[in-house]
Amino acid sequence: MKVLHVVGARPNFMKAAPVYRALANRGHEQILVHTGQHYDTLMSDVFFKGLGIPDPDESLNVGSGSHAQQTASIMSLFEPVVLARKPDMVLVYGDVNSTVAAALVCAKIGVRVGHVESGLRSFDRSMPEEINRLVTDQLADILFTPSTDGDENLAREGIAREKVFFVGNVMIDTLIRFLPKADEIYPRLKAELSLESFGLVTLHRPSNVDDESIFLPMLRVLDSLSEKLPLIFPVHPRTLQKWSKQLQQCNSNIRAVDPLGYLEFLALQKNSAVVITDSGGIQEETTYLGVPCLTLRENTERPVTLTFGTNVLIGRDWELLRKHFDRALSGRREHKGLPPLWDGKASERIADIITQRGI
Ligand code: UD1
């Protein structure tokens, strides 16, 4: 079978890597298309290298733009690639603009689409990713869910049960595979940082970083929390573009650094006293690692990280943030276990299903 994978933005890379590997082990022909939604070396190339993903067979180099521009560019550049390459199936990942754009192209020209990380819902349509999730799942022919809430959401939206497969979390496959390597590099990182303990911060959601009246109070709270515990803040290009000056004005315990590679970030996550984030994937990774995660969002499309894991939704309640921050510093950890099938074998299950069904 010929399977074409579409990746575009940073969180896609660690999801596609294990599926590509599992399909390669079963002898399938594979084509990798990089849309170029993320294009900086630190947002893209280092992940290909670090995760051992082969170079893309096709690079669309779409770059940035408004949602409509970016989605439309991906569609118009991707369509001829699918027509020329004639895959039996296209796999799309997660919820970024590249995901929905590729799914829409395939649905229109009758190429089968598989969606990896299907069924997640924040129920918040002001989030661009929620729109991408809803549309992609309606269009996909085969849907792979990371958790059973995904199956329930899809059933409620009228998606036929026989198209849906609960396989577990492919991002955790990558984490489990690379954790020993992250442990290996940690002593070097620790020496470079010369910090005994620290917290880790990431912020990039438009709802948090685009508006001054929201981002600046958030930064002030982080600045004050960093007096109790140094905070390492790998800054996403979206956040840096707007706030580089304000970041420089923070106290020196806020260490704003360039985006990190996968191994470096994983090593820091594992050894953090606490993680403060608005990322989706990091909520999952901290759940696996048992590290307290304080999420600066009102909702999450990953509710298993709340019920099983270490995640707490903070929204913009700074008192709540301080309370949970102090709790994390006191060493109290409330880990309730791992969600089912977060066992490092999700991509094997996906590859088996694709192989057995011949789709
Ligand atoms: C995208 C995804 C988001 C994901 C995030 C991870 C969508 C709708 N959003 O958000 O779900 O969590 O990636 O990073 O697909 N930029 C660069 N260099 C790059 C990429 C982006 O400088 O390599 C800048 C561009 O100016 C761009 C901005 O960052 O306008 C935002 O990039 P974009 O891909 O539009 O969205 P993200 O915020 O990265």
mmCIF file of C-alpha atoms and ligand atoms in Angstrom:
data_model
loop_
_atom_site.group_PDB
_atom_site.id
_atom_site.type_symbol
_atom_site.label_atom_id
_atom_site.label_comp_id
_atom_site.label_asym_id
_atom_site.label_seq_id
_atom_site.Cartn_x
_atom_site.Cartn_y
_atom_site.Cartn_z
ATOM 1 C CA MET A 1 0.000 0.000 0.000
ATOM 2 C CA LYS A 2 1.058 3.561 -0.665
ATOM 3 C CA VAL A 3 0.496 5.866 2.325
ATOM 4 C CA LEU A 4 1.075 9.608 2.109
ATOM 5 C CA HIS A 5 1.639 11.512 5.374
ATOM 6 C CA VAL A 6 0.987 15.237 5.674
ATOM 7 C CA VAL A 7 2.859 17.240 8.299
ATOM 8 C CA GLY A 8 3.182 20.987 8.627
ATOM 9 C CA ALA A 9 3.573 22.317 12.123
ATOM 10 C CA ARG A 10 5.739 21.381 15.085
ATOM 11 C CA PRO A 11 3.248 19.186 16.967
ATOM 12 C CA ASN A 12 2.692 17.067 13.848
ATOM 13 C CA PHE A 13 6.254 15.819 13.692
ATOM 14 C CA MET A 14 6.287 13.756 16.892
ATOM 15 C CA LYS A 15 2.917 12.239 15.948
ATOM 16 C CA ALA A 16 3.872 11.219 12.418
ATOM 17 C CA ALA A 17 7.319 9.827 13.341
ATOM 18 C CA PRO A 18 6.160 6.603 15.068
ATOM 19 C CA VAL A 19 3.371 5.916 12.548
ATOM 20 C CA TYR A 20 5.838 6.279 9.675
ATOM 21 C CA ARG A 21 8.183 3.858 11.412
ATOM 22 C CA ALA A 22 5.471 1.301 12.151
ATOM 23 C CA LEU A 23 4.221 1.370 8.543
ATOM 24 C CA ALA A 24 7.804 1.100 7.226
ATOM 25 C CA ASN A 25 8.287 -2.007 9.372
ATOM 26 C CA ARG A 26 5.276 -3.544 7.644
ATOM 27 C CA GLY A 27 6.717 -2.828 4.197
ATOM 28 C CA HIS A 28 4.364 -0.083 3.021
ATOM 29 C CA GLU A 29 5.487 2.473 0.475
ATOM 30 C CA GLN A 30 5.389 5.926 2.067
ATOM 31 C CA ILE A 31 5.491 9.530 0.954
ATOM 32 C CA LEU A 32 6.068 12.404 3.341
ATOM 33 C CA VAL A 33 4.717 15.846 2.493
ATOM 34 C CA HIS A 34 5.759 18.873 4.576
ATOM 35 C CA THR A 35 3.450 21.826 3.976
ATOM 36 C CA GLY A 36 5.946 24.316 5.449
ATOM 37 C CA GLN A 37 3.390 25.822 7.850
ATOM 38 C CA HIS A 38 6.301 25.900 10.274
ATOM 39 C CA TYR A 39 9.539 26.709 8.509
ATOM 40 C CA ASP A 40 12.092 28.036 11.023
ATOM 41 C CA THR A 41 14.942 25.632 11.683
ATOM 42 C CA LEU A 42 14.042 25.538 15.365
ATOM 43 C CA MET A 43 10.346 24.902 14.666
ATOM 44 C CA SER A 44 10.858 22.230 12.017
ATOM 45 C CA ASP A 45 14.276 20.969 10.863
ATOM 46 C CA VAL A 46 15.589 20.123 14.325
ATOM 47 C CA PHE A 47 12.547 17.893 14.853
ATOM 48 C CA PHE A 48 13.084 15.970 11.634
ATOM 49 C CA LYS A 49 16.686 15.355 12.665
ATOM 50 C CA GLY A 50 15.978 14.679 16.325
ATOM 51 C CA LEU A 51 13.104 12.299 15.691
ATOM 52 C CA GLY A 52 14.830 10.454 12.852
ATOM 53 C CA ILE A 53 12.114 11.332 10.319
ATOM 54 C CA PRO A 54 13.340 11.075 6.715
ATOM 55 C CA ASP A 55 13.533 14.275 4.684
ATOM 56 C CA PRO A 56 10.184 15.180 3.139
ATOM 57 C CA ASP A 57 9.545 13.835 -0.367
ATOM 58 C CA GLU A 58 7.626 17.023 -1.103
ATOM 59 C CA SER A 59 7.911 20.460 0.536
ATOM 60 C CA LEU A 60 5.112 22.909 -0.178
ATOM 61 C CA ASN A 61 6.804 25.884 1.556
ATOM 62 C CA VAL A 62 3.525 27.641 2.284
ATOM 63 C CA GLY A 63 4.827 29.742 5.184
ATOM 64 C CA SER A 64 2.668 32.036 7.296
ATOM 65 C CA GLY A 65 -0.496 33.952 6.510
ATOM 66 C CA SER A 66 -4.025 34.423 7.738
ATOM 67 C CA HIS A 67 -5.926 31.199 8.373
ATOM 68 C CA ALA A 68 -7.732 31.477 5.060
ATOM 69 C CA GLN A 69 -4.543 32.263 3.150
ATOM 70 C CA GLN A 70 -2.535 29.507 4.793
ATOM 71 C CA THR A 71 -5.266 26.892 4.414
ATOM 72 C CA ALA A 72 -5.950 27.884 0.815
ATOM 73 C CA SER A 73 -2.237 27.833 -0.112
ATOM 74 C CA ILE A 74 -1.830 24.370 1.343
ATOM 75 C CA MET A 75 -4.898 23.151 -0.557
ATOM 76 C CA SER A 76 -3.841 24.503 -3.915
ATOM 77 C CA LEU A 77 -0.263 23.252 -3.588
ATOM 78 C CA PHE A 78 -1.221 19.882 -2.115
ATOM 79 C CA GLU A 79 -3.842 18.885 -4.690
ATOM 80 C CA PRO A 80 -1.378 18.369 -7.590
ATOM 81 C CA VAL A 81 0.902 16.371 -5.287
ATOM 82 C CA VAL A 82 -1.879 13.934 -4.403
ATOM 83 C CA LEU A 83 -2.958 13.663 -8.023
ATOM 84 C CA ALA A 84 0.610 12.922 -9.130
ATOM 85 C CA ARG A 85 1.554 10.588 -6.289
ATOM 86 C CA LYS A 86 -1.726 8.593 -6.288
ATOM 87 C CA PRO A 87 -1.599 7.333 -2.668
ATOM 88 C CA ASP A 88 -4.017 4.642 -1.464
ATOM 89 C CA MET A 89 -4.451 6.641 1.709
ATOM 90 C CA VAL A 90 -3.462 10.011 3.176
ATOM 91 C CA LEU A 91 -2.764 10.310 6.897
ATOM 92 C CA VAL A 92 -3.245 13.667 8.615
ATOM 93 C CA TYR A 93 -2.310 14.476 12.205
ATOM 94 C CA GLY A 94 -3.750 16.561 15.008
ATOM 95 C CA ASP A 95 -5.579 19.820 14.490
ATOM 96 C CA VAL A 96 -3.411 22.346 12.675
ATOM 97 C CA ASN A 97 -4.302 24.174 9.475
ATOM 98 C CA SER A 98 -2.271 21.670 7.429
ATOM 99 C CA THR A 99 -4.487 18.865 8.788
ATOM 100 C CA VAL A 100 -7.798 20.310 7.672
ATOM 101 C CA ALA A 101 -6.438 21.627 4.369
ATOM 102 C CA ALA A 102 -5.106 18.209 3.323
ATOM 103 C CA ALA A 103 -8.262 16.404 4.465
ATOM 104 C CA LEU A 104 -10.430 18.740 2.416
ATOM 105 C CA VAL A 105 -8.347 18.238 -0.728
ATOM 106 C CA CYS A 106 -8.509 14.455 -0.396
ATOM 107 C CA ALA A 107 -12.235 14.364 0.346
ATOM 108 C CA LYS A 108 -12.947 16.347 -2.819
ATOM 109 C CA ILE A 109 -10.883 14.143 -5.113
ATOM 110 C CA GLY A 110 -11.907 10.865 -3.535
ATOM 111 C CA VAL A 111 -8.663 9.845 -1.813
ATOM 112 C CA ARG A 112 -9.145 8.078 1.500
ATOM 113 C CA VAL A 113 -8.105 10.050 4.587
ATOM 114 C CA GLY A 114 -7.052 8.742 7.992
ATOM 115 C CA HIS A 115 -7.040 11.163 10.915
ATOM 116 C CA VAL A 116 -4.586 10.446 13.711
ATOM 117 C CA GLU A 117 -5.591 12.062 17.035
ATOM 118 C CA SER A 118 -9.231 12.202 16.137
ATOM 119 C CA GLY A 119 -12.259 13.035 18.287
ATOM 120 C CA LEU A 120 -10.691 15.566 20.679
ATOM 121 C CA ARG A 121 -12.983 18.488 21.445
ATOM 122 C CA SER A 122 -12.582 21.616 23.552
ATOM 123 C CA PHE A 123 -16.167 22.676 22.651
ATOM 124 C CA ASP A 124 -14.716 26.137 22.113
ATOM 125 C CA ARG A 125 -15.174 27.285 18.550
ATOM 126 C CA SER A 126 -13.180 30.458 19.114
ATOM 127 C CA MET A 127 -10.122 28.181 18.987
ATOM 128 C CA PRO A 128 -8.910 27.746 15.401
ATOM 129 C CA GLU A 129 -7.901 24.161 16.168
ATOM 130 C CA GLU A 130 -11.464 23.243 17.215
ATOM 131 C CA ILE A 131 -12.737 24.188 13.762
ATOM 132 C CA ASN A 132 -9.948 22.122 12.217
ATOM 133 C CA ARG A 133 -10.856 19.112 14.395
ATOM 134 C CA LEU A 134 -14.571 19.259 13.622
ATOM 135 C CA VAL A 135 -14.095 19.559 9.868
ATOM 136 C CA THR A 136 -11.304 16.990 9.598
ATOM 137 C CA ASP A 137 -13.291 14.383 11.526
ATOM 138 C CA GLN A 138 -16.357 14.891 9.337
ATOM 139 C CA LEU A 139 -14.233 14.318 6.238
ATOM 140 C CA ALA A 140 -12.031 11.438 7.374
ATOM 141 C CA ASP A 141 -12.691 7.839 6.276
ATOM 142 C CA ILE A 142 -10.864 6.298 9.196
ATOM 143 C CA LEU A 143 -10.475 7.947 12.586
ATOM 144 C CA PHE A 144 -7.880 6.983 15.201
ATOM 145 C CA THR A 145 -8.685 8.236 18.701
ATOM 146 C CA PRO A 146 -6.192 8.688 21.558
ATOM 147 C CA SER A 147 -8.766 8.368 24.352
ATOM 148 C CA THR A 148 -12.341 7.142 24.724
ATOM 149 C CA ASP A 149 -13.779 10.652 25.105
ATOM 150 C CA GLY A 150 -12.813 10.973 21.440
ATOM 151 C CA ASP A 151 -15.002 7.987 20.541
ATOM 152 C CA GLU A 152 -17.901 9.494 22.476
ATOM 153 C CA ASN A 153 -17.536 12.878 20.780
ATOM 154 C CA LEU A 154 -17.457 11.295 17.334
ATOM 155 C CA ALA A 155 -20.514 9.139 18.062
ATOM 156 C CA ARG A 156 -22.409 12.228 19.195
ATOM 157 C CA GLU A 157 -21.495 13.973 15.948
ATOM 158 C CA GLY A 158 -22.998 11.114 13.959
ATOM 159 C CA ILE A 159 -19.780 9.516 12.734
ATOM 160 C CA ALA A 160 -20.241 5.819 11.984
ATOM 161 C CA ARG A 161 -18.762 3.578 14.703
ATOM 162 C CA GLU A 162 -17.074 1.286 12.202
ATOM 163 C CA LYS A 163 -14.836 4.126 11.000
ATOM 164 C CA VAL A 164 -13.517 4.863 14.512
ATOM 165 C CA PHE A 165 -10.612 3.045 16.201
ATOM 166 C CA PHE A 166 -9.470 3.715 19.742
ATOM 167 C CA VAL A 167 -5.721 3.179 19.453
ATOM 168 C CA GLY A 168 -4.106 5.302 22.187
ATOM 169 C CA ASN A 169 -1.764 8.247 21.991
ATOM 170 C CA VAL A 170 0.938 8.356 19.310
ATOM 171 C CA MET A 171 2.649 11.339 20.946
ATOM 172 C CA ILE A 172 3.251 9.160 23.982
ATOM 173 C CA ASP A 173 4.789 6.505 21.693
ATOM 174 C CA THR A 174 7.428 9.063 20.758
ATOM 175 C CA LEU A 175 7.906 10.163 24.342
ATOM 176 C CA ILE A 176 8.473 6.600 25.554
ATOM 177 C CA ARG A 177 10.909 5.902 22.734
ATOM 178 C CA PHE A 178 12.984 9.026 23.336
ATOM 179 C CA LEU A 179 12.918 9.260 27.125
ATOM 180 C CA PRO A 180 16.188 7.307 27.588
ATOM 181 C CA LYS A 181 17.941 9.674 25.165
ATOM 182 C CA ALA A 182 16.471 12.688 26.974
ATOM 183 C CA ASP A 183 17.817 11.266 30.249
ATOM 184 C CA GLU A 184 21.227 10.930 28.636
ATOM 185 C CA ILE A 185 21.432 14.579 27.615
ATOM 186 C CA TYR A 186 19.963 16.001 30.810
ATOM 187 C CA PRO A 187 23.209 16.246 32.818
ATOM 188 C CA ARG A 188 24.716 18.451 30.095
ATOM 189 C CA LEU A 189 21.602 20.659 30.018
ATOM 190 C CA LYS A 190 21.563 20.901 33.784
ATOM 191 C CA ALA A 191 25.192 21.985 33.842
ATOM 192 C CA GLU A 192 24.507 24.624 31.186
ATOM 193 C CA LEU A 193 21.530 25.978 33.089
ATOM 194 C CA SER A 194 23.252 25.746 36.459
ATOM 195 C CA LEU A 195 19.877 25.555 38.194
ATOM 196 C CA GLU A 196 18.975 23.133 40.962
ATOM 197 C CA SER A 197 15.284 23.390 40.302
ATOM 198 C CA PHE A 198 13.126 25.227 37.830
ATOM 199 C CA GLY A 199 9.740 25.483 36.183
ATOM 200 C CA LEU A 200 9.022 25.462 32.465
ATOM 201 C CA VAL A 201 6.692 27.846 30.615
ATOM 202 C CA THR A 202 5.284 27.783 27.064
ATOM 203 C CA LEU A 203 2.665 30.158 25.673
ATOM 204 C CA HIS A 204 1.619 30.547 22.074
ATOM 205 C CA ARG A 205 -2.195 30.411 21.752
ATOM 206 C CA PRO A 206 -3.620 33.474 20.004
ATOM 207 C CA SER A 207 -6.153 33.773 22.848
ATOM 208 C CA ASN A 208 -3.260 34.266 25.300
ATOM 209 C CA VAL A 209 -0.523 36.037 23.394
ATOM 210 C CA ASP A 210 -2.169 38.203 20.743
ATOM 211 C CA ASP A 211 -3.844 40.725 23.018
ATOM 212 C CA GLU A 212 -1.895 43.075 25.259
ATOM 213 C CA SER A 213 -4.639 43.248 27.928
ATOM 214 C CA ILE A 214 -4.361 39.481 28.342
ATOM 215 C CA PHE A 215 -0.697 38.730 27.792
ATOM 216 C CA LEU A 216 0.891 41.474 29.879
ATOM 217 C CA PRO A 217 -0.930 40.645 33.152
ATOM 218 C CA MET A 218 -0.019 37.001 32.525
ATOM 219 C CA LEU A 219 3.626 37.928 32.089
ATOM 220 C CA ARG A 220 3.554 40.005 35.274
ATOM 221 C CA VAL A 221 2.256 37.034 37.280
ATOM 222 C CA LEU A 222 4.924 34.766 35.787
ATOM 223 C CA ASP A 223 7.529 37.393 36.587
ATOM 224 C CA SER A 224 6.477 37.420 40.217
ATOM 225 C CA LEU A 225 6.238 33.595 40.450
ATOM 226 C CA SER A 226 9.770 33.346 39.075
ATOM 227 C CA GLU A 227 11.051 34.955 42.253
ATOM 228 C CA LYS A 228 10.169 31.710 44.040
ATOM 229 C CA LEU A 229 11.370 29.385 41.282
ATOM 230 C CA PRO A 230 13.337 30.238 38.129
ATOM 231 C CA LEU A 231 11.219 29.749 35.011
ATOM 232 C CA ILE A 232 12.643 28.602 31.677
ATOM 233 C CA PHE A 233 10.520 30.007 28.869
ATOM 234 C CA PRO A 234 11.262 28.717 25.350
ATOM 235 C CA VAL A 235 9.524 31.403 23.348
ATOM 236 C CA HIS A 236 7.401 30.483 20.319
ATOM 237 C CA PRO A 237 7.930 32.755 17.267
ATOM 238 C CA ARG A 238 4.347 33.978 17.542
ATOM 239 C CA THR A 239 4.966 35.142 21.118
ATOM 240 C CA LEU A 240 8.433 36.528 20.434
ATOM 241 C CA GLN A 241 7.275 38.628 17.490
ATOM 242 C CA LYS A 242 4.926 40.568 19.722
ATOM 243 C CA TRP A 243 6.613 40.652 23.084
ATOM 244 C CA SER A 244 10.391 40.490 22.804
ATOM 245 C CA LYS A 245 10.841 43.862 24.535
ATOM 246 C CA GLN A 246 8.502 43.008 27.420
ATOM 247 C CA LEU A 247 10.225 39.643 27.857
ATOM 248 C CA GLN A 248 13.604 41.334 28.157
ATOM 249 C CA GLN A 249 12.204 43.586 30.882
ATOM 250 C CA CYS A 250 11.291 40.627 33.114
ATOM 251 C CA ASN A 251 13.508 39.760 36.058
ATOM 252 C CA SER A 252 16.463 37.508 35.354
ATOM 253 C CA ASN A 253 14.725 34.475 36.850
ATOM 254 C CA ILE A 254 12.570 34.348 33.727
ATOM 255 C CA ARG A 255 14.887 32.756 31.228
ATOM 256 C CA ALA A 256 13.424 33.462 27.805
ATOM 257 C CA VAL A 257 15.205 31.154 25.344
ATOM 258 C CA ASP A 258 14.771 30.086 21.713
ATOM 259 C CA PRO A 259 12.405 27.194 20.955
ATOM 260 C CA LEU A 260 14.083 23.939 22.002
ATOM 261 C CA GLY A 261 14.540 20.645 20.209
ATOM 262 C CA TYR A 262 12.385 17.651 21.138
ATOM 263 C CA LEU A 263 14.957 15.911 23.347
ATOM 264 C CA GLU A 264 15.973 19.058 25.179
ATOM 265 C CA PHE A 265 12.365 20.015 25.869
ATOM 266 C CA LEU A 266 11.487 16.510 27.011
ATOM 267 C CA ALA A 267 14.484 16.428 29.356
ATOM 268 C CA LEU A 268 13.487 19.755 30.879
ATOM 269 C CA GLN A 269 9.840 18.738 31.217
ATOM 270 C CA LYS A 270 10.735 15.565 33.054
ATOM 271 C CA ASN A 271 12.900 17.460 35.507
ATOM 272 C CA SER A 272 10.667 20.500 36.040
ATOM 273 C CA ALA A 273 9.051 21.155 39.367
ATOM 274 C CA VAL A 274 6.058 22.507 37.477
ATOM 275 C CA VAL A 275 5.030 23.283 33.904
ATOM 276 C CA ILE A 276 2.870 26.277 32.973
ATOM 277 C CA THR A 277 1.507 26.087 29.444
ATOM 278 C CA ASP A 278 -1.283 26.618 26.956
ATOM 279 C CA SER A 279 -0.157 23.774 24.686
ATOM 280 C CA GLY A 280 -2.277 20.679 24.104
ATOM 281 C CA GLY A 281 0.544 18.173 23.696
ATOM 282 C CA ILE A 282 2.365 19.326 26.815
ATOM 283 C CA GLN A 283 -0.723 18.604 28.929
ATOM 284 C CA GLU A 284 -0.387 15.012 27.729
ATOM 285 C CA GLU A 285 3.364 14.721 28.134
ATOM 286 C CA THR A 286 3.287 16.036 31.712
ATOM 287 C CA THR A 287 0.503 13.574 32.484
ATOM 288 C CA TYR A 288 2.721 10.743 31.337
ATOM 289 C CA LEU A 289 5.733 12.122 33.218
ATOM 290 C CA GLY A 290 3.775 12.860 36.402
ATOM 291 C CA VAL A 291 4.876 16.500 36.451
ATOM 292 C CA PRO A 292 2.313 19.090 37.651
ATOM 293 C CA CYS A 293 0.875 20.985 34.690
ATOM 294 C CA LEU A 294 -0.923 24.307 35.138
ATOM 295 C CA THR A 295 -2.800 25.114 31.955
ATOM 296 C CA LEU A 296 -3.537 28.747 31.171
ATOM 297 C CA ARG A 297 -6.762 27.967 29.337
ATOM 298 C CA GLU A 298 -10.435 27.797 30.292
ATOM 299 C CA ASN A 299 -10.941 24.417 28.626
ATOM 300 C CA THR A 300 -9.077 21.466 27.256
ATOM 301 C CA GLU A 301 -9.714 19.079 24.398
ATOM 302 C CA ARG A 302 -7.717 16.537 26.420
ATOM 303 C CA PRO A 303 -9.920 15.870 29.484
ATOM 304 C CA VAL A 304 -8.069 12.652 30.352
ATOM 305 C CA THR A 305 -5.168 14.824 31.480
ATOM 306 C CA LEU A 306 -7.492 16.202 34.169
ATOM 307 C CA THR A 307 -9.153 12.948 35.211
ATOM 308 C CA PHE A 308 -6.064 10.725 35.131
ATOM 309 C CA GLY A 309 -3.137 13.063 34.949
ATOM 310 C CA THR A 310 -1.517 16.033 36.560
ATOM 311 C CA ASN A 311 -3.235 18.793 34.645
ATOM 312 C CA VAL A 312 -5.186 21.633 36.258
ATOM 313 C CA LEU A 313 -7.117 24.215 34.245
ATOM 314 C CA ILE A 314 -6.187 27.635 35.564
ATOM 315 C CA GLY A 315 -7.769 29.902 32.967
ATOM 316 C CA ARG A 316 -6.782 33.391 34.085
ATOM 317 C CA ASP A 317 -7.378 32.883 37.777
ATOM 318 C CA TRP A 318 -4.055 34.117 39.157
ATOM 319 C CA GLU A 319 -4.914 33.161 42.743
ATOM 320 C CA LEU A 320 -5.523 29.607 41.589
ATOM 321 C CA LEU A 321 -2.242 29.701 39.688
ATOM 322 C CA ARG A 322 -0.342 30.811 42.783
ATOM 323 C CA LYS A 323 -2.026 28.133 44.888
ATOM 324 C CA HIS A 324 -1.156 25.300 42.514
ATOM 325 C CA PHE A 325 2.307 26.700 41.894
ATOM 326 C CA ASP A 326 3.014 26.645 45.644
ATOM 327 C CA ARG A 327 1.564 23.175 45.905
ATOM 328 C CA ALA A 328 3.876 21.967 43.126
ATOM 329 C CA LEU A 329 6.841 23.585 44.881
ATOM 330 C CA SER A 330 5.971 21.796 48.103
ATOM 331 C CA GLY A 331 6.524 18.558 46.172
ATOM 332 C CA ARG A 332 2.920 17.363 46.399
ATOM 333 C CA ARG A 333 2.084 15.443 43.276
ATOM 334 C CA GLU A 334 -1.380 14.266 42.439
ATOM 335 C CA HIS A 335 -0.964 11.703 39.739
ATOM 336 C CA LYS A 336 -3.920 9.434 39.350
ATOM 337 C CA GLY A 337 -2.419 7.087 36.761
ATOM 338 C CA LEU A 338 -2.237 6.853 33.008
ATOM 339 C CA PRO A 339 -5.101 6.935 30.523
ATOM 340 C CA PRO A 340 -5.782 3.567 28.855
ATOM 341 C CA LEU A 341 -3.578 2.639 25.880
ATOM 342 C CA TRP A 342 -0.977 5.305 26.528
ATOM 343 C CA ASP A 343 1.478 2.456 26.355
ATOM 344 C CA GLY A 344 3.852 3.315 23.521
ATOM 345 C CA LYS A 345 2.067 1.070 21.029
ATOM 346 C CA ALA A 346 -0.575 3.330 19.496
ATOM 347 C CA SER A 347 1.256 3.641 16.189
ATOM 348 C CA GLU A 348 1.696 -0.150 15.998
ATOM 349 C CA ARG A 349 -2.068 -0.476 16.358
ATOM 350 C CA ILE A 350 -2.647 2.125 13.640
ATOM 351 C CA ALA A 351 -0.237 0.344 11.288
ATOM 352 C CA ASP A 352 -1.913 -3.021 12.007
ATOM 353 C CA ILE A 353 -5.373 -1.629 11.291
ATOM 354 C CA ILE A 354 -4.233 -0.029 8.029
ATOM 355 C CA THR A 355 -2.436 -3.222 6.994
ATOM 356 C CA GLN A 356 -5.273 -5.602 7.899
ATOM 357 C CA ARG A 357 -8.014 -3.549 6.319
ATOM 358 C CA GLY A 358 -5.946 -2.817 3.230
ATOM 359 C CA ILE A 359 -7.066 0.807 3.216
HETATM 360 C C1 UD1 B 1 0.261 26.356 15.058
HETATM 361 C C2 UD1 B 1 -1.052 25.590 15.207
HETATM 362 C C3 UD1 B 1 -1.254 25.273 16.681
HETATM 363 C C4 UD1 B 1 -0.072 24.569 17.288
HETATM 364 C C5 UD1 B 1 1.157 25.419 17.044
HETATM 365 C C6 UD1 B 1 2.409 24.778 17.590
HETATM 366 C C7 UD1 B 1 -2.854 26.128 13.620
HETATM 367 C C8 UD1 B 1 -4.141 26.808 13.482
HETATM 368 N N1 UD1 B 1 -2.188 26.376 14.774
HETATM 369 O O1 UD1 B 1 0.090 27.595 15.722
HETATM 370 O O2 UD1 B 1 -2.387 24.430 16.797
HETATM 371 O O3 UD1 B 1 -0.282 24.392 18.665
HETATM 372 O O4 UD1 B 1 1.313 25.606 15.640
HETATM 373 O O5 UD1 B 1 3.509 25.571 17.392
HETATM 374 O O6 UD1 B 1 -2.443 25.409 12.735
HETATM 375 N N2 UD1 B 1 6.204 31.582 12.667
HETATM 376 C C9 UD1 B 1 7.561 31.708 12.505
HETATM 377 N N3 UD1 B 1 8.269 30.596 12.188
HETATM 378 C C10 UD1 B 1 7.687 29.387 11.996
HETATM 379 C C11 UD1 B 1 6.291 29.292 12.151
HETATM 380 C C12 UD1 B 1 5.567 30.384 12.511
HETATM 381 O O7 UD1 B 1 8.129 32.763 12.683
HETATM 382 O O8 UD1 B 1 8.400 28.404 11.692
HETATM 383 C C13 UD1 B 1 5.429 32.773 13.048
HETATM 384 C C14 UD1 B 1 4.689 33.350 11.855
HETATM 385 O O9 UD1 B 1 4.864 34.711 11.810
HETATM 386 C C15 UD1 B 1 3.238 33.053 12.109
HETATM 387 C C16 UD1 B 1 3.170 32.818 13.600
HETATM 388 O O10 UD1 B 1 4.478 32.406 14.032
HETATM 389 O O11 UD1 B 1 2.377 34.069 11.712
HETATM 390 C C17 UD1 B 1 2.184 31.763 13.940
HETATM 391 O O12 UD1 B 1 2.390 30.565 13.154
HETATM 392 P P1 UD1 B 1 1.155 29.670 12.681
HETATM 393 O O13 UD1 B 1 1.609 28.435 12.017
HETATM 394 O O14 UD1 B 1 0.190 30.522 11.968
HETATM 395 O O15 UD1 B 1 0.456 29.283 14.025
HETATM 396 P P2 UD1 B 1 1.048 28.822 15.417
HETATM 397 O O16 UD1 B 1 0.737 29.886 16.414
HETATM 398 O O17 UD1 B 1 2.468 28.349 15.320
#
